[in-house]
């Protein structure tokens, strides 16, 4: 519908374009977006909280939290700029100050850190986070300081 109303626009700006669609319609719409962009005739900027949509079709990610740009980069570079750490509760003290935020449980902690702040010599398990995990841990940061 947005395409029909755009009258040949070179840039589509859409807010939550897949919200409320069933999974098949959402997948079809994302495929359409990808083919339009691949043809090089149109660019699409859309905001969404559905991270699987971003995983599927975004080239660039700009993460805005509370009106502030947290990070903006190509999708792979964006994700690679963070690490998700897991360790015991006693290990938390080694990295607590560098963590964006963290969660504790009976097994220890899981926390998000900027990749450049992670010391690989520490005996902590580090993994590449998903976009959803990045969003969750930035939201947790706000909860930690309230």
Tab-separated table of N, CA and C in Angstrom:
chain	number	residue	atom	x	y	z
A	1	UNK	N	0.824	-1.182	0.000
A	1	UNK	CA	0.000	0.000	0.000
A	1	UNK	C	0.880	1.262	0.000
A	2	UNK	N	1.961	1.222	0.797
A	2	UNK	CA	2.857	2.378	0.844
A	2	UNK	C	3.459	2.640	-0.534
A	3	UNK	N	3.791	1.570	-1.253
A	3	UNK	CA	4.372	1.726	-2.584
A	3	UNK	C	3.372	2.361	-3.542
A	4	UNK	N	2.120	1.940	-3.454
A	4	UNK	CA	1.096	2.489	-4.329
A	4	UNK	C	0.880	3.974	-4.062
A	5	UNK	N	0.985	4.376	-2.819
A	5	UNK	CA	0.774	5.777	-2.453
A	5	UNK	C	2.015	6.640	-2.643
A	6	UNK	N	3.166	6.025	-2.856
A	6	UNK	CA	4.417	6.785	-2.910
A	6	UNK	C	4.623	7.530	-4.227
A	7	UNK	N	3.916	7.162	-5.271
A	7	UNK	CA	4.005	7.830	-6.576
A	7	UNK	C	5.443	7.949	-7.068
A	8	UNK	N	6.167	6.847	-7.020
A	8	UNK	CA	7.522	6.812	-7.570
A	8	UNK	C	8.586	7.448	-6.695
A	9	UNK	N	8.347	7.564	-5.415
A	9	UNK	CA	9.335	8.162	-4.510
A	9	UNK	C	10.624	7.346	-4.508
A	10	UNK	N	11.742	8.030	-4.316
A	10	UNK	CA	13.046	7.366	-4.251
A	10	UNK	C	13.389	6.924	-2.840
A	11	UNK	N	12.675	7.467	-1.851
A	11	UNK	CA	12.896	7.113	-0.453
A	11	UNK	C	11.547	6.893	0.216
A	12	UNK	N	11.400	5.724	0.810
A	12	UNK	CA	10.206	5.438	1.604
A	12	UNK	C	10.601	5.492	3.074
A	13	UNK	N	9.850	6.235	3.859
A	13	UNK	CA	10.062	6.301	5.299
A	13	UNK	C	8.826	5.685	5.943
A	14	UNK	N	9.040	4.566	6.625
A	14	UNK	CA	7.921	3.794	7.164
A	14	UNK	C	8.114	3.555	8.657
A	15	UNK	N	7.025	3.639	9.400
A	15	UNK	CA	7.047	3.392	10.832
A	15	UNK	C	6.360	2.062	11.108
A	16	UNK	N	7.110	1.103	11.619
A	16	UNK	CA	6.595	-0.232	11.953
A	16	UNK	C	5.780	-0.837	10.796
A	17	UNK	N	6.374	-0.960	9.606
A	17	UNK	CA	5.601	-1.412	8.442
A	17	UNK	C	5.082	-2.845	8.530
A	18	UNK	N	5.693	-3.678	9.352
A	18	UNK	CA	5.248	-5.071	9.425
A	18	UNK	C	4.431	-5.364	10.673
A	19	UNK	N	4.233	-4.371	11.502
A	19	UNK	CA	3.478	-4.556	12.737
A	19	UNK	C	2.048	-4.981	12.418
A	20	UNK	N	1.597	-6.007	13.086
A	20	UNK	CA	0.228	-6.484	12.905
A	20	UNK	C	0.026	-7.448	11.747
A	21	UNK	N	1.077	-7.680	10.966
A	21	UNK	CA	0.959	-8.623	9.851
A	21	UNK	C	1.215	-10.042	10.332
A	22	UNK	N	0.558	-11.006	9.696
A	22	UNK	CA	0.854	-12.394	10.031
A	22	UNK	C	2.237	-12.735	9.478
A	23	UNK	N	2.871	-13.796	9.968
A	23	UNK	CA	4.254	-14.103	9.563
A	23	UNK	C	4.465	-14.236	8.058
A	24	UNK	N	3.507	-14.782	7.341
A	24	UNK	CA	3.675	-14.962	5.896
A	24	UNK	C	3.619	-13.618	5.180
A	25	UNK	N	2.653	-12.778	5.542
A	25	UNK	CA	2.547	-11.447	4.927
A	25	UNK	C	3.770	-10.605	5.273
A	26	UNK	N	4.261	-10.719	6.511
A	26	UNK	CA	5.442	-9.964	6.919
A	26	UNK	C	6.655	-10.390	6.089
A	27	UNK	N	6.832	-11.692	5.912
A	27	UNK	CA	7.945	-12.210	5.121
A	27	UNK	C	7.839	-11.746	3.671
A	28	UNK	N	6.644	-11.770	3.110
A	28	UNK	CA	6.438	-11.313	1.732
A	28	UNK	C	6.776	-9.826	1.586
A	29	UNK	N	6.357	-9.023	2.561
A	29	UNK	CA	6.636	-7.589	2.500
A	29	UNK	C	8.136	-7.326	2.606
A	30	UNK	N	8.822	-8.036	3.485
A	30	UNK	CA	10.271	-7.859	3.614
A	30	UNK	C	10.997	-8.288	2.340
A	31	UNK	N	10.517	-9.369	1.705
A	31	UNK	CA	11.091	-9.791	0.423
A	31	UNK	C	10.904	-8.704	-0.636
A	32	UNK	N	9.730	-8.073	-0.635
A	32	UNK	CA	9.454	-6.988	-1.575
A	32	UNK	C	10.392	-5.810	-1.316
A	33	UNK	N	10.568	-5.455	-0.055
A	33	UNK	CA	11.493	-4.373	0.292
A	33	UNK	C	12.893	-4.680	-0.220
A	34	UNK	N	13.351	-5.905	0.008
A	34	UNK	CA	14.702	-6.292	-0.425
A	34	UNK	C	14.853	-6.209	-1.936
A	35	UNK	N	13.856	-6.642	-2.676
A	35	UNK	CA	13.962	-6.607	-4.133
A	35	UNK	C	13.938	-5.169	-4.653
A	36	UNK	N	13.158	-4.303	-4.031
A	36	UNK	CA	13.128	-2.897	-4.451
A	36	UNK	C	14.481	-2.228	-4.218
A	37	UNK	N	15.069	-2.487	-3.088
A	37	UNK	CA	16.367	-1.889	-2.772
A	37	UNK	C	17.452	-2.478	-3.671
A	38	UNK	N	17.377	-3.772	-3.947
A	38	UNK	CA	18.377	-4.431	-4.790
A	38	UNK	C	18.380	-3.857	-6.204
A	39	UNK	N	17.232	-3.426	-6.671
A	39	UNK	CA	17.140	-2.832	-8.011
A	39	UNK	C	17.816	-1.470	-8.063
A	40	UNK	N	18.103	-0.887	-6.913
A	40	UNK	CA	18.829	0.372	-6.849
A	40	UNK	C	18.010	1.606	-7.132
A	41	UNK	N	16.723	1.465	-7.278
A	41	UNK	CA	15.876	2.608	-7.606
A	41	UNK	C	15.276	3.290	-6.381
A	42	UNK	N	15.326	2.615	-5.238
A	42	UNK	CA	14.631	3.133	-4.072
A	42	UNK	C	15.401	2.780	-2.802
A	43	UNK	N	15.308	3.633	-1.813
A	43	UNK	CA	15.851	3.358	-0.481
A	43	UNK	C	14.691	3.321	0.495
A	44	UNK	N	14.838	2.513	1.516
A	44	UNK	CA	13.768	2.378	2.504
A	44	UNK	C	14.353	2.580	3.894
A	45	UNK	N	13.754	3.480	4.629
A	45	UNK	CA	14.105	3.739	6.020
A	45	UNK	C	12.880	3.368	6.834
A	46	UNK	N	13.055	2.409	7.765
A	46	UNK	CA	11.907	2.117	8.613
A	46	UNK	C	12.317	1.865	10.041
A	47	UNK	N	11.416	2.246	10.929
A	47	UNK	CA	11.641	2.002	12.347
A	47	UNK	C	10.842	0.771	12.735
A	48	UNK	N	11.420	-0.016	13.626
A	48	UNK	CA	10.733	-1.219	14.076
A	48	UNK	C	11.326	-1.705	15.387
A	49	UNK	N	10.511	-2.423	16.117
A	49	UNK	CA	10.978	-3.112	17.315
A	49	UNK	C	11.077	-4.618	17.043
A	50	UNK	N	10.731	-5.019	15.835
A	50	UNK	CA	10.775	-6.436	15.466
A	50	UNK	C	12.177	-6.716	14.918
A	51	UNK	N	13.041	-7.189	15.808
A	51	UNK	CA	14.446	-7.336	15.436
A	51	UNK	C	14.668	-8.396	14.353
A	52	UNK	N	13.781	-9.368	14.255
A	52	UNK	CA	13.949	-10.369	13.196
A	52	UNK	C	13.794	-9.729	11.811
A	53	UNK	N	12.984	-8.671	11.702
A	53	UNK	CA	12.878	-7.941	10.433
A	53	UNK	C	14.212	-7.292	10.085
A	54	UNK	N	14.866	-6.741	11.083
A	54	UNK	CA	16.166	-6.105	10.862
A	54	UNK	C	17.224	-7.138	10.504
A	55	UNK	N	17.203	-8.271	11.225
A	55	UNK	CA	18.164	-9.347	10.927
A	55	UNK	C	18.032	-9.781	9.478
A	56	UNK	N	16.797	-9.794	8.975
A	56	UNK	CA	16.561	-10.297	7.628
A	56	UNK	C	16.940	-9.309	6.536
A	57	UNK	N	16.628	-8.033	6.703
A	57	UNK	CA	16.764	-7.167	5.536
A	57	UNK	C	17.535	-5.868	5.734
A	58	UNK	N	17.961	-5.538	6.925
A	58	UNK	CA	18.647	-4.256	7.116
A	58	UNK	C	20.086	-4.305	6.633
A	59	UNK	N	20.508	-3.225	6.013
A	59	UNK	CA	21.920	-3.043	5.671
A	59	UNK	C	22.615	-2.247	6.766
A	60	UNK	N	21.928	-1.262	7.286
A	60	UNK	CA	22.445	-0.381	8.328
A	60	UNK	C	21.477	-0.367	9.509
A	61	UNK	N	22.021	-0.212	10.690
A	61	UNK	CA	21.217	-0.122	11.911
A	61	UNK	C	21.577	1.186	12.609
A	62	UNK	N	20.574	1.942	12.960
A	62	UNK	CA	20.748	3.082	13.852
A	62	UNK	C	19.848	2.797	15.041
A	63	UNK	N	20.455	2.604	16.198
A	63	UNK	CA	19.699	2.288	17.402
A	63	UNK	C	19.509	3.566	18.204
A	64	UNK	N	18.254	3.952	18.362
A	64	UNK	CA	17.901	5.150	19.109
A	64	UNK	C	17.183	4.706	20.369
A	65	UNK	N	17.687	5.141	21.507
A	65	UNK	CA	17.084	4.789	22.796
A	65	UNK	C	16.847	6.077	23.573
A	66	UNK	N	15.599	6.303	23.946
A	66	UNK	CA	15.218	7.524	24.664
A	66	UNK	C	15.669	8.788	23.935
A	67	UNK	N	15.509	8.789	22.615
A	67	UNK	CA	15.828	9.968	21.821
A	67	UNK	C	17.308	10.202	21.568
A	68	UNK	N	18.152	9.262	21.974
A	68	UNK	CA	19.601	9.397	21.810
A	68	UNK	C	20.123	8.292	20.898
A	69	UNK	N	20.955	8.650	19.937
A	69	UNK	CA	21.555	7.636	19.064
A	69	UNK	C	22.627	6.904	19.862
A	70	UNK	N	22.414	5.594	20.040
A	70	UNK	CA	23.351	4.747	20.768
A	70	UNK	C	24.477	4.297	19.850
A	71	UNK	N	24.113	3.881	18.645
A	71	UNK	CA	25.102	3.383	17.691
A	71	UNK	C	24.472	3.422	16.307
A	72	UNK	N	25.277	3.658	15.303
A	72	UNK	CA	24.810	3.651	13.925
A	72	UNK	C	25.940	3.112	13.056
A	73	UNK	N	25.659	2.001	12.369
A	73	UNK	CA	26.706	1.357	11.556
A	73	UNK	C	26.064	0.327	10.636
A	74	UNK	N	26.877	-0.214	9.732
A	74	UNK	CA	26.410	-1.351	8.944
A	74	UNK	C	26.027	-2.451	9.924
A	75	UNK	N	25.036	-3.242	9.557
A	75	UNK	CA	24.474	-4.225	10.492
A	75	UNK	C	25.535	-5.129	11.105
A	76	UNK	N	26.399	-5.717	10.310
A	76	UNK	CA	27.405	-6.643	10.852
A	76	UNK	C	28.395	-5.924	11.762
A	77	UNK	N	28.797	-4.720	11.370
A	77	UNK	CA	29.709	-3.923	12.194
A	77	UNK	C	29.021	-3.533	13.512
A	78	UNK	N	27.739	-3.189	13.421
A	78	UNK	CA	26.959	-2.835	14.606
A	78	UNK	C	26.958	-3.983	15.613
A	79	UNK	N	26.595	-5.170	15.148
A	79	UNK	CA	26.520	-6.333	16.031
A	79	UNK	C	27.910	-6.704	16.558
A	80	UNK	N	28.913	-6.656	15.688
A	80	UNK	CA	30.275	-7.019	16.089
A	80	UNK	C	30.893	-6.055	17.099
A	81	UNK	N	30.276	-4.909	17.307
A	81	UNK	CA	30.839	-3.948	18.252
A	81	UNK	C	30.448	-4.250	19.699
A	82	UNK	N	29.719	-5.351	19.907
A	82	UNK	CA	29.313	-5.763	21.255
A	82	UNK	C	29.674	-7.224	21.496
A	83	UNK	N	29.800	-7.591	22.755
A	83	UNK	CA	29.982	-8.982	23.165
A	83	UNK	C	29.046	-9.254	24.329
A	84	UNK	N	28.526	-10.457	24.364
A	84	UNK	CA	27.691	-10.918	25.465
A	84	UNK	C	28.559	-11.833	26.317
A	85	UNK	N	28.760	-11.461	27.558
A	85	UNK	CA	29.644	-12.214	28.449
A	85	UNK	C	28.849	-13.062	29.423
A	86	UNK	N	29.394	-14.230	29.728
A	86	UNK	CA	28.834	-15.114	30.753
A	86	UNK	C	29.957	-15.502	31.700
A	87	UNK	N	29.637	-15.474	32.996
A	87	UNK	CA	30.632	-15.869	33.975
A	87	UNK	C	30.000	-16.112	35.324
A	88	UNK	N	30.824	-16.495	36.253
A	88	UNK	CA	30.342	-16.753	37.612
A	88	UNK	C	30.120	-15.419	38.327
A	89	UNK	N	29.397	-15.489	39.425
A	89	UNK	CA	29.133	-14.274	40.193
A	89	UNK	C	30.438	-13.648	40.701
A	90	UNK	N	31.405	-14.479	41.041
A	90	UNK	CA	32.688	-13.945	41.514
A	90	UNK	C	33.456	-13.234	40.391
A	91	UNK	N	33.223	-13.616	39.135
A	91	UNK	CA	33.898	-12.977	38.003
A	91	UNK	C	33.257	-11.638	37.627
A	92	UNK	N	32.035	-11.425	38.071
A	92	UNK	CA	31.325	-10.200	37.728
A	92	UNK	C	32.125	-8.968	38.136
A	93	UNK	N	32.758	-9.000	39.285
A	93	UNK	CA	33.536	-7.864	39.768
A	93	UNK	C	34.659	-7.448	38.833
A	94	UNK	N	35.180	-8.401	38.042
A	94	UNK	CA	36.279	-8.101	37.113
A	94	UNK	C	35.833	-7.202	35.962
A	95	UNK	N	34.544	-7.268	35.612
A	95	UNK	CA	34.068	-6.543	34.425
A	95	UNK	C	32.872	-5.638	34.692
A	96	UNK	N	32.372	-5.637	35.888
A	96	UNK	CA	31.129	-4.924	36.206
A	96	UNK	C	31.140	-3.470	35.743
A	97	UNK	N	32.238	-2.772	35.954
A	97	UNK	CA	32.317	-1.350	35.592
A	97	UNK	C	32.309	-1.119	34.077
A	98	UNK	N	32.736	-2.112	33.296
A	98	UNK	CA	32.771	-1.969	31.838
A	98	UNK	C	31.470	-2.406	31.173
A	99	UNK	N	30.640	-3.137	31.890
A	99	UNK	CA	29.411	-3.659	31.296
A	99	UNK	C	28.394	-2.549	31.047
A	100	UNK	N	27.682	-2.671	29.929
A	100	UNK	CA	26.574	-1.768	29.642
A	100	UNK	C	25.458	-2.064	30.637
A	101	UNK	N	25.148	-3.329	30.801
A	101	UNK	CA	24.242	-3.813	31.844
A	101	UNK	C	24.424	-5.317	31.951
A	102	UNK	N	23.815	-5.893	32.983
A	102	UNK	CA	23.966	-7.324	33.205
A	102	UNK	C	22.762	-7.857	33.966
A	103	UNK	N	22.632	-9.181	33.926
A	103	UNK	CA	21.615	-9.898	34.689
A	103	UNK	C	22.330	-10.986	35.483
A	104	UNK	N	21.874	-11.213	36.692
A	104	UNK	CA	22.437	-12.299	37.491
A	104	UNK	C	21.379	-13.372	37.687
A	105	UNK	N	21.861	-14.591	37.880
A	105	UNK	CA	20.979	-15.711	38.201
A	105	UNK	C	21.785	-16.687	39.057
A	106	UNK	N	21.213	-17.849	39.311
A	106	UNK	CA	21.885	-18.811	40.190
A	106	UNK	C	23.182	-19.359	39.598
A	107	UNK	N	23.396	-19.189	38.292
A	107	UNK	CA	24.606	-19.700	37.642
A	107	UNK	C	25.698	-18.644	37.538
A	108	UNK	N	25.366	-17.389	37.741
A	108	UNK	CA	26.349	-16.314	37.619
A	108	UNK	C	25.731	-15.082	36.997
A	109	UNK	N	26.349	-14.589	35.926
A	109	UNK	CA	25.844	-13.380	35.279
A	109	UNK	C	25.961	-13.491	33.765
A	110	UNK	N	25.160	-12.683	33.096
A	110	UNK	CA	25.266	-12.462	31.661
A	110	UNK	C	25.205	-10.954	31.479
A	111	UNK	N	26.126	-10.407	30.698
A	111	UNK	CA	26.158	-8.964	30.515
A	111	UNK	C	26.644	-8.558	29.142
A	112	UNK	N	26.249	-7.366	28.739
A	112	UNK	CA	26.640	-6.815	27.448
A	112	UNK	C	27.777	-5.812	27.651
A	113	UNK	N	28.770	-5.902	26.772
A	113	UNK	CA	29.932	-5.013	26.854
A	113	UNK	C	30.287	-4.568	25.441
A	114	UNK	N	30.872	-3.378	25.330
A	114	UNK	CA	31.426	-2.963	24.040
A	114	UNK	C	32.611	-3.870	23.742
A	115	UNK	N	32.707	-4.363	22.533
A	115	UNK	CA	33.785	-5.294	22.161
A	115	UNK	C	35.156	-4.701	22.462
A	116	UNK	N	35.314	-3.410	22.272
A	116	UNK	CA	36.619	-2.772	22.515
A	116	UNK	C	36.985	-2.743	24.001
A	117	UNK	N	35.991	-2.902	24.872
A	117	UNK	CA	36.246	-2.900	26.322
A	117	UNK	C	36.478	-4.302	26.887
A	118	UNK	N	36.283	-5.324	26.074
A	118	UNK	CA	36.425	-6.698	26.551
A	118	UNK	C	37.885	-7.138	26.520
A	119	UNK	N	38.339	-7.672	27.633
A	119	UNK	CA	39.697	-8.205	27.748
A	119	UNK	C	39.627	-9.719	27.530
A	120	UNK	N	40.071	-10.205	26.372
A	120	UNK	CA	39.960	-11.634	26.073
A	120	UNK	C	40.818	-12.527	26.963
A	121	UNK	N	41.721	-11.938	27.737
A	121	UNK	CA	42.535	-12.761	28.631
A	121	UNK	C	41.755	-13.178	29.884
A	122	UNK	N	40.628	-12.535	30.125
A	122	UNK	CA	39.796	-12.936	31.264
A	122	UNK	C	39.146	-14.282	30.952
A	123	UNK	N	38.929	-15.066	31.963
A	123	UNK	CA	38.342	-16.398	31.789
A	123	UNK	C	36.815	-16.303	31.779
A	124	UNK	N	36.294	-15.580	30.774
A	124	UNK	CA	34.855	-15.406	30.620
A	124	UNK	C	34.435	-15.892	29.237
A	125	UNK	N	33.247	-16.440	29.178
A	125	UNK	CA	32.716	-16.852	27.887
A	125	UNK	C	32.150	-15.617	27.188
A	126	UNK	N	32.588	-15.363	25.962
A	126	UNK	CA	32.119	-14.213	25.186
A	126	UNK	C	31.481	-14.706	23.896
A	127	UNK	N	30.340	-14.125	23.557
A	127	UNK	CA	29.631	-14.503	22.341
A	127	UNK	C	29.143	-13.248	21.626
A	128	UNK	N	28.888	-13.400	20.357
A	128	UNK	CA	28.326	-12.313	19.561
A	128	UNK	C	26.829	-12.230	19.886
A	129	UNK	N	26.343	-11.065	20.312
A	129	UNK	CA	24.924	-10.966	20.665
A	129	UNK	C	24.037	-10.824	19.428
A	130	UNK	N	22.759	-11.008	19.626
A	130	UNK	CA	21.778	-10.724	18.582
A	130	UNK	C	21.347	-9.263	18.734
A	131	UNK	N	20.679	-8.736	17.738
A	131	UNK	CA	20.137	-7.379	17.848
A	131	UNK	C	19.159	-7.282	19.012
A	132	UNK	N	18.371	-8.323	19.192
A	132	UNK	CA	17.404	-8.325	20.290
A	132	UNK	C	18.108	-8.260	21.642
A	133	UNK	N	19.184	-9.013	21.808
A	133	UNK	CA	19.931	-8.975	23.065
A	133	UNK	C	20.533	-7.597	23.309
A	134	UNK	N	21.021	-6.961	22.253
A	134	UNK	CA	21.570	-5.608	22.405
A	134	UNK	C	20.485	-4.662	22.903
A	135	UNK	N	19.313	-4.729	22.296
A	135	UNK	CA	18.206	-3.875	22.729
A	135	UNK	C	17.816	-4.156	24.182
A	136	UNK	N	17.742	-5.411	24.545
A	136	UNK	CA	17.339	-5.788	25.906
A	136	UNK	C	18.329	-5.248	26.929
A	137	UNK	N	19.610	-5.416	26.677
A	137	UNK	CA	20.601	-4.981	27.658
A	137	UNK	C	20.698	-3.464	27.754
A	138	UNK	N	20.448	-2.751	26.661
A	138	UNK	CA	20.398	-1.294	26.776
A	138	UNK	C	19.176	-0.861	27.580
A	139	UNK	N	18.067	-1.564	27.434
A	139	UNK	CA	16.882	-1.261	28.249
A	139	UNK	C	17.149	-1.585	29.715
A	140	UNK	N	17.874	-2.663	29.974
A	140	UNK	CA	18.225	-3.046	31.363
A	140	UNK	C	19.138	-1.995	31.992
A	141	UNK	N	19.984	-1.361	31.188
A	141	UNK	CA	20.887	-0.331	31.714
A	141	UNK	C	20.074	0.753	32.397
A	142	UNK	N	18.990	1.142	31.756
A	142	UNK	CA	18.123	2.176	32.316
A	142	UNK	C	17.541	1.701	33.653
A	143	UNK	N	17.119	0.443	33.724
A	143	UNK	CA	16.549	-0.117	34.960
A	143	UNK	C	17.569	-0.160	36.091
A	144	UNK	N	18.849	-0.382	35.744
A	144	UNK	CA	19.897	-0.524	36.762
A	144	UNK	C	20.172	0.786	37.490
A	145	UNK	N	19.928	1.902	36.824
A	145	UNK	CA	20.294	3.195	37.406
A	145	UNK	C	19.086	4.012	37.855
A	146	UNK	N	17.918	3.390	37.883
A	146	UNK	CA	16.705	4.097	38.332
A	146	UNK	C	16.606	4.033	39.825
